[in-house]
Amino acid sequence: MELLFEMMLTFMRIGAFSFGGGYAMIPLFQKELVGHGWMLVSEVADVIAISEMTPGPFAVNAATFAGVKMAGLPGAIFATFGVVFPSVIITLVVARFFFGFQKKPAVQAGLWGIRPAVTGMIMAAAMTIACASFFGIHSGADFIAIANALDHIDWVSIGLSAAAFVAMYKFKLSPIITVFVCAGIGILLHMLVPGLF
């Protein structure tokens, strides 16, 4: 029971401080789960992939999947409640006052400052996940670890990542289709080239 309440409080922190939408929660999600020793970076990347390809809000899906992995169905319930509760309360409070103040220069300036911060946070999380996917670095992303891992580059993962980027950015392919296609390619490669992964 102690683990469940610790999980709920952790996900409340994630829900309360994840500004900028679902993907903006990835850095905090990763920091908290890896920091508590509940997941490896590669497992966080798996949860993100599964959360992306299932219907519903990303934050709720990610919390639910992480909760199931850590403590089964009770973990899913506590983690999901934890991530949703602060958002509901904060949204109710902000909605009460925001529309009266949204045109104020100070509010506009604050929002202008938040946008690049959220972008940077998402880029930091992407870097950590890329290090896990491309180089097998699971303990955090620093340039020394990357330099030491350059002879262990996973070119297949880099190729799939580049193809997914082009499919979504250039051709506007659905994220769900992109994830399923890449999963299918991964399964096919695993069957054709045993030991590749």
PDB file of C-alpha atoms in Angstrom:
ATOM      1  CA  MET A   1       0.000   0.000   0.000  1.00  0.00           C
ATOM      2  CA  GLU A   2       2.926   2.306   0.714  1.00  0.00           C
ATOM      3  CA  LEU A   3       4.141   1.892  -2.880  1.00  0.00           C
ATOM      4  CA  LEU A   4       0.693   2.802  -4.219  1.00  0.00           C
ATOM      5  CA  PHE A   5       0.557   6.055  -2.251  1.00  0.00           C
ATOM      6  CA  GLU A   6       4.144   6.887  -3.212  1.00  0.00           C
ATOM      7  CA  MET A   7       3.212   6.287  -6.851  1.00  0.00           C
ATOM      8  CA  MET A   8       0.095   8.445  -6.522  1.00  0.00           C
ATOM      9  CA  LEU A   9       2.077  11.333  -4.997  1.00  0.00           C
ATOM     10  CA  THR A  10       4.752  10.987  -7.680  1.00  0.00           C
ATOM     11  CA  PHE A  11       2.161  11.095 -10.453  1.00  0.00           C
ATOM     12  CA  MET A  12       0.463  14.051  -8.763  1.00  0.00           C
ATOM     13  CA  ARG A  13       3.797  15.874  -9.013  1.00  0.00           C
ATOM     14  CA  ILE A  14       4.072  14.901 -12.669  1.00  0.00           C
ATOM     15  CA  GLY A  15       0.495  16.025 -13.340  1.00  0.00           C
ATOM     16  CA  ALA A  16       0.933  19.299 -11.457  1.00  0.00           C
ATOM     17  CA  PHE A  17       4.178  20.362 -13.137  1.00  0.00           C
ATOM     18  CA  SER A  18       3.735  19.075 -16.708  1.00  0.00           C
ATOM     19  CA  PHE A  19       3.043  22.340 -18.503  1.00  0.00           C
ATOM     20  CA  GLY A  20       2.511  22.333 -22.250  1.00  0.00           C
ATOM     21  CA  GLY A  21       0.510  19.194 -22.917  1.00  0.00           C
ATOM     22  CA  GLY A  22       1.113  15.457 -22.843  1.00  0.00           C
ATOM     23  CA  TYR A  23       4.566  15.336 -24.406  1.00  0.00           C
ATOM     24  CA  ALA A  24       5.826  18.016 -22.039  1.00  0.00           C
ATOM     25  CA  MET A  25       5.382  15.523 -19.207  1.00  0.00           C
ATOM     26  CA  ILE A  26       7.980  13.147 -20.697  1.00  0.00           C
ATOM     27  CA  PRO A  27      11.064  14.713 -19.023  1.00  0.00           C
ATOM     28  CA  LEU A  28       9.461  14.751 -15.570  1.00  0.00           C
ATOM     29  CA  PHE A  29       7.861  11.321 -16.128  1.00  0.00           C
ATOM     30  CA  GLN A  30      11.235   9.888 -17.060  1.00  0.00           C
ATOM     31  CA  LYS A  31      13.115  11.633 -14.223  1.00  0.00           C
ATOM     32  CA  GLU A  32      10.667  10.464 -11.562  1.00  0.00           C
ATOM     33  CA  LEU A  33      10.255   6.853 -12.719  1.00  0.00           C
ATOM     34  CA  VAL A  34      13.935   6.260 -13.445  1.00  0.00           C
ATOM     35  CA  GLY A  35      14.967   8.199 -10.319  1.00  0.00           C
ATOM     36  CA  HIS A  36      12.782   6.018  -8.073  1.00  0.00           C
ATOM     37  CA  GLY A  37      14.227   2.910  -9.724  1.00  0.00           C
ATOM     38  CA  TRP A  38      10.784   1.881 -10.940  1.00  0.00           C
ATOM     39  CA  MET A  39      11.785   1.763 -14.629  1.00  0.00           C
ATOM     40  CA  LEU A  40      14.785   1.894 -16.935  1.00  0.00           C
ATOM     41  CA  VAL A  41      15.007   4.600 -19.600  1.00  0.00           C
ATOM     42  CA  SER A  42      14.281   1.956 -22.246  1.00  0.00           C
ATOM     43  CA  GLU A  43      11.124   0.898 -20.368  1.00  0.00           C
ATOM     44  CA  VAL A  44       9.988   4.533 -20.206  1.00  0.00           C
ATOM     45  CA  ALA A  45      10.487   4.691 -23.986  1.00  0.00           C
ATOM     46  CA  ASP A  46       8.309   1.571 -24.344  1.00  0.00           C
ATOM     47  CA  VAL A  47       5.560   3.109 -22.188  1.00  0.00           C
ATOM     48  CA  ILE A  48       5.695   6.273 -24.310  1.00  0.00           C
ATOM     49  CA  ALA A  49       5.360   4.236 -27.521  1.00  0.00           C
ATOM     50  CA  ILE A  50       2.410   2.233 -26.178  1.00  0.00           C
ATOM     51  CA  SER A  51       0.745   5.386 -24.829  1.00  0.00           C
ATOM     52  CA  GLU A  52       1.094   7.081 -28.208  1.00  0.00           C
ATOM     53  CA  MET A  53      -0.589   4.278 -30.136  1.00  0.00           C
ATOM     54  CA  THR A  54      -3.579   3.792 -27.835  1.00  0.00           C
ATOM     55  CA  PRO A  55      -6.640   6.049 -27.841  1.00  0.00           C
ATOM     56  CA  GLY A  56      -7.027   8.712 -25.181  1.00  0.00           C
ATOM     57  CA  PRO A  57      -4.899  11.469 -23.677  1.00  0.00           C
ATOM     58  CA  PHE A  58      -1.185  10.715 -23.679  1.00  0.00           C
ATOM     59  CA  ALA A  59      -0.654  11.624 -19.993  1.00  0.00           C
ATOM     60  CA  VAL A  60      -3.475   9.365 -18.806  1.00  0.00           C
ATOM     61  CA  ASN A  61      -2.336   6.466 -20.987  1.00  0.00           C
ATOM     62  CA  ALA A  62       1.283   6.805 -19.866  1.00  0.00           C
ATOM     63  CA  ALA A  63       0.330   6.923 -16.183  1.00  0.00           C
ATOM     64  CA  THR A  64      -1.986   3.931 -16.571  1.00  0.00           C
ATOM     65  CA  PHE A  65       0.585   1.787 -18.391  1.00  0.00           C
ATOM     66  CA  ALA A  66       3.351   2.748 -15.956  1.00  0.00           C
ATOM     67  CA  GLY A  67       1.062   1.982 -13.012  1.00  0.00           C
ATOM     68  CA  VAL A  68       0.218  -1.463 -14.411  1.00  0.00           C
ATOM     69  CA  LYS A  69       3.899  -2.243 -14.890  1.00  0.00           C
ATOM     70  CA  MET A  70       4.819  -1.168 -11.371  1.00  0.00           C
ATOM     71  CA  ALA A  71       1.899  -2.531  -9.324  1.00  0.00           C
ATOM     72  CA  GLY A  72      -0.750  -4.121 -11.530  1.00  0.00           C
ATOM     73  CA  LEU A  73      -4.345  -2.870 -11.633  1.00  0.00           C
ATOM     74  CA  PRO A  74      -4.154  -1.008  -8.284  1.00  0.00           C
ATOM     75  CA  GLY A  75      -1.013   0.731  -9.569  1.00  0.00           C
ATOM     76  CA  ALA A  76      -2.858   1.796 -12.716  1.00  0.00           C
ATOM     77  CA  ILE A  77      -5.730   3.257 -10.684  1.00  0.00           C
ATOM     78  CA  PHE A  78      -3.490   5.164  -8.251  1.00  0.00           C
ATOM     79  CA  ALA A  79      -1.116   6.440 -10.961  1.00  0.00           C
ATOM     80  CA  THR A  80      -3.958   7.560 -13.228  1.00  0.00           C
ATOM     81  CA  PHE A  81      -5.755   9.332 -10.386  1.00  0.00           C
ATOM     82  CA  GLY A  82      -2.478  10.968  -9.400  1.00  0.00           C
ATOM     83  CA  VAL A  83      -1.730  12.373 -12.846  1.00  0.00           C
ATOM     84  CA  VAL A  84      -5.295  13.576 -13.502  1.00  0.00           C
ATOM     85  CA  PHE A  85      -6.253  15.111 -10.142  1.00  0.00           C
ATOM     86  CA  PRO A  86      -3.865  18.124 -10.145  1.00  0.00           C
ATOM     87  CA  SER A  87      -4.733  18.930 -13.761  1.00  0.00           C
ATOM     88  CA  VAL A  88      -8.450  19.011 -13.009  1.00  0.00           C
ATOM     89  CA  ILE A  89      -7.998  21.280  -9.970  1.00  0.00           C
ATOM     90  CA  ILE A  90      -5.499  23.613 -11.683  1.00  0.00           C
ATOM     91  CA  THR A  91      -7.637  23.823 -14.838  1.00  0.00           C
ATOM     92  CA  LEU A  92     -10.733  24.719 -12.824  1.00  0.00           C
ATOM     93  CA  VAL A  93      -8.855  27.477 -10.981  1.00  0.00           C
ATOM     94  CA  VAL A  94      -7.118  28.841 -14.094  1.00  0.00           C
ATOM     95  CA  ALA A  95     -10.312  28.734 -16.184  1.00  0.00           C
ATOM     96  CA  ARG A  96     -12.050  30.770 -13.509  1.00  0.00           C
ATOM     97  CA  PHE A  97      -9.557  33.633 -13.888  1.00  0.00           C
ATOM     98  CA  PHE A  98      -7.695  33.192 -17.189  1.00  0.00           C
ATOM     99  CA  PHE A  99     -10.245  34.541 -19.644  1.00  0.00           C
ATOM    100  CA  GLY A 100     -10.421  37.793 -17.726  1.00  0.00           C
ATOM    101  CA  PHE A 101      -6.635  38.199 -17.795  1.00  0.00           C
ATOM    102  CA  GLN A 102      -5.518  36.493 -21.023  1.00  0.00           C
ATOM    103  CA  LYS A 103      -5.042  39.772 -22.919  1.00  0.00           C
ATOM    104  CA  LYS A 104      -2.878  41.315 -20.182  1.00  0.00           C
ATOM    105  CA  PRO A 105       0.724  41.898 -21.346  1.00  0.00           C
ATOM    106  CA  ALA A 106       2.196  40.110 -18.309  1.00  0.00           C
ATOM    107  CA  VAL A 107       0.126  36.979 -19.002  1.00  0.00           C
ATOM    108  CA  GLN A 108       1.084  37.034 -22.699  1.00  0.00           C
ATOM    109  CA  ALA A 109       4.756  37.480 -21.753  1.00  0.00           C
ATOM    110  CA  GLY A 110       4.558  34.548 -19.342  1.00  0.00           C
ATOM    111  CA  LEU A 111       2.992  32.301 -21.970  1.00  0.00           C
ATOM    112  CA  TRP A 112       5.612  33.441 -24.493  1.00  0.00           C
ATOM    113  CA  GLY A 113       8.342  32.360 -22.048  1.00  0.00           C
ATOM    114  CA  ILE A 114       6.738  29.010 -21.267  1.00  0.00           C
ATOM    115  CA  ARG A 115       6.599  27.846 -24.921  1.00  0.00           C
ATOM    116  CA  PRO A 116      10.379  27.635 -25.531  1.00  0.00           C
ATOM    117  CA  ALA A 117      10.893  26.103 -22.087  1.00  0.00           C
ATOM    118  CA  VAL A 118       8.448  23.319 -22.933  1.00  0.00           C
ATOM    119  CA  THR A 119      10.188  22.815 -26.288  1.00  0.00           C
ATOM    120  CA  GLY A 120      13.549  22.475 -24.527  1.00  0.00           C
ATOM    121  CA  MET A 121      12.131  19.992 -22.024  1.00  0.00           C
ATOM    122  CA  ILE A 122      10.728  17.835 -24.811  1.00  0.00           C
ATOM    123  CA  MET A 123      14.084  17.983 -26.636  1.00  0.00           C
ATOM    124  CA  ALA A 124      15.919  16.898 -23.453  1.00  0.00           C
ATOM    125  CA  ALA A 125      13.598  13.917 -23.051  1.00  0.00           C
ATOM    126  CA  ALA A 126      13.994  13.052 -26.742  1.00  0.00           C
ATOM    127  CA  MET A 127      17.788  13.109 -26.316  1.00  0.00           C
ATOM    128  CA  THR A 128      17.625  10.695 -23.373  1.00  0.00           C
ATOM    129  CA  ILE A 129      15.289   8.320 -25.201  1.00  0.00           C
ATOM    130  CA  ALA A 130      17.440   8.535 -28.354  1.00  0.00           C
ATOM    131  CA  CYS A 131      20.513   7.577 -26.316  1.00  0.00           C
ATOM    132  CA  ALA A 132      18.668   4.521 -25.003  1.00  0.00           C
ATOM    133  CA  SER A 133      17.384   3.572 -28.473  1.00  0.00           C
ATOM    134  CA  PHE A 134      20.432   4.336 -30.599  1.00  0.00           C
ATOM    135  CA  PHE A 135      23.360   3.679 -28.239  1.00  0.00           C
ATOM    136  CA  GLY A 136      21.987   1.431 -25.485  1.00  0.00           C
ATOM    137  CA  ILE A 137      22.725   4.053 -22.798  1.00  0.00           C
ATOM    138  CA  HIS A 138      20.185   3.563 -20.024  1.00  0.00           C
ATOM    139  CA  SER A 139      21.657   5.516 -17.112  1.00  0.00           C
ATOM    140  CA  GLY A 140      21.274   9.024 -18.525  1.00  0.00           C
ATOM    141  CA  ALA A 141      22.498  10.908 -21.538  1.00  0.00           C
ATOM    142  CA  ASP A 142      25.828  12.669 -21.348  1.00  0.00           C
ATOM    143  CA  PHE A 143      28.300  13.317 -24.121  1.00  0.00           C
ATOM    144  CA  ILE A 144      31.047  11.117 -22.607  1.00  0.00           C
ATOM    145  CA  ALA A 145      28.713   8.113 -22.499  1.00  0.00           C
ATOM    146  CA  ILE A 146      27.658   8.801 -26.094  1.00  0.00           C
ATOM    147  CA  ALA A 147      31.281   9.087 -27.235  1.00  0.00           C
ATOM    148  CA  ASN A 148      32.102   5.764 -25.549  1.00  0.00           C
ATOM    149  CA  ALA A 149      29.081   4.115 -27.175  1.00  0.00           C
ATOM    150  CA  LEU A 150      29.734   5.282 -30.743  1.00  0.00           C
ATOM    151  CA  ASP A 151      31.003   1.845 -31.726  1.00  0.00           C
ATOM    152  CA  HIS A 152      27.700   0.339 -30.485  1.00  0.00           C
ATOM    153  CA  ILE A 153      25.373   2.373 -32.689  1.00  0.00           C
ATOM    154  CA  ASP A 154      22.065   0.687 -33.495  1.00  0.00           C
ATOM    155  CA  TRP A 155      21.738   1.682 -37.157  1.00  0.00           C
ATOM    156  CA  VAL A 156      18.407  -0.121 -37.532  1.00  0.00           C
ATOM    157  CA  SER A 157      16.862   2.021 -34.769  1.00  0.00           C
ATOM    158  CA  ILE A 158      18.311   5.170 -36.303  1.00  0.00           C
ATOM    159  CA  GLY A 159      16.889   4.191 -39.705  1.00  0.00           C
ATOM    160  CA  LEU A 160      13.437   3.457 -38.281  1.00  0.00           C
ATOM    161  CA  SER A 161      13.495   6.710 -36.330  1.00  0.00           C
ATOM    162  CA  ALA A 162      14.441   8.703 -39.431  1.00  0.00           C
ATOM    163  CA  ALA A 163      11.737   6.956 -41.472  1.00  0.00           C
ATOM    164  CA  ALA A 164       9.133   7.682 -38.773  1.00  0.00           C
ATOM    165  CA  PHE A 165      10.212  11.328 -38.658  1.00  0.00           C
ATOM    166  CA  VAL A 166       9.912  11.722 -42.439  1.00  0.00           C
ATOM    167  CA  ALA A 167       6.582   9.846 -42.513  1.00  0.00           C
ATOM    168  CA  MET A 168       5.066  12.127 -39.894  1.00  0.00           C
ATOM    169  CA  TYR A 169       6.736  15.453 -40.709  1.00  0.00           C
ATOM    170  CA  LYS A 170       6.807  15.346 -44.501  1.00  0.00           C
ATOM    171  CA  PHE A 171       3.883  13.065 -45.333  1.00  0.00           C
ATOM    172  CA  LYS A 172       1.698  13.809 -42.251  1.00  0.00           C
ATOM    173  CA  LEU A 173       1.199  10.096 -41.555  1.00  0.00           C
ATOM    174  CA  SER A 174      -0.825   9.351 -38.431  1.00  0.00           C
ATOM    175  CA  PRO A 175       1.276   8.620 -35.304  1.00  0.00           C
ATOM    176  CA  ILE A 176      -0.757   5.445 -34.759  1.00  0.00           C
ATOM    177  CA  ILE A 177      -0.032   4.141 -38.257  1.00  0.00           C
ATOM    178  CA  THR A 178       3.638   5.127 -37.913  1.00  0.00           C
ATOM    179  CA  VAL A 179       3.993   3.226 -34.624  1.00  0.00           C
ATOM    180  CA  PHE A 180       2.228   0.130 -35.990  1.00  0.00           C
ATOM    181  CA  VAL A 181       4.315   0.112 -39.188  1.00  0.00           C
ATOM    182  CA  CYS A 182       7.568   0.459 -37.220  1.00  0.00           C
ATOM    183  CA  ALA A 183       6.424  -2.286 -34.811  1.00  0.00           C
ATOM    184  CA  GLY A 184       5.685  -4.537 -37.786  1.00  0.00           C
ATOM    185  CA  ILE A 185       9.112  -3.832 -39.273  1.00  0.00           C
ATOM    186  CA  GLY A 186      10.700  -4.625 -35.911  1.00  0.00           C
ATOM    187  CA  ILE A 187       8.863  -7.955 -35.680  1.00  0.00           C
ATOM    188  CA  LEU A 188       9.753  -8.821 -39.276  1.00  0.00           C
ATOM    189  CA  LEU A 189      13.435  -8.004 -38.729  1.00  0.00           C
ATOM    190  CA  HIS A 190      13.444 -10.055 -35.521  1.00  0.00           C
ATOM    191  CA  MET A 191      12.096 -13.069 -37.440  1.00  0.00           C
ATOM    192  CA  LEU A 192      14.469 -12.625 -40.396  1.00  0.00           C
ATOM    193  CA  VAL A 193      17.611 -11.758 -38.421  1.00  0.00           C
ATOM    194  CA  PRO A 194      17.568 -13.561 -35.043  1.00  0.00           C
ATOM    195  CA  GLY A 195      19.753 -11.872 -32.449  1.00  0.00           C
ATOM    196  CA  LEU A 196      19.518  -8.453 -34.119  1.00  0.00           C
ATOM    197  CA  PHE A 197      17.959  -6.943 -30.994  1.00  0.00           C
TER     198      PHE A 197
END
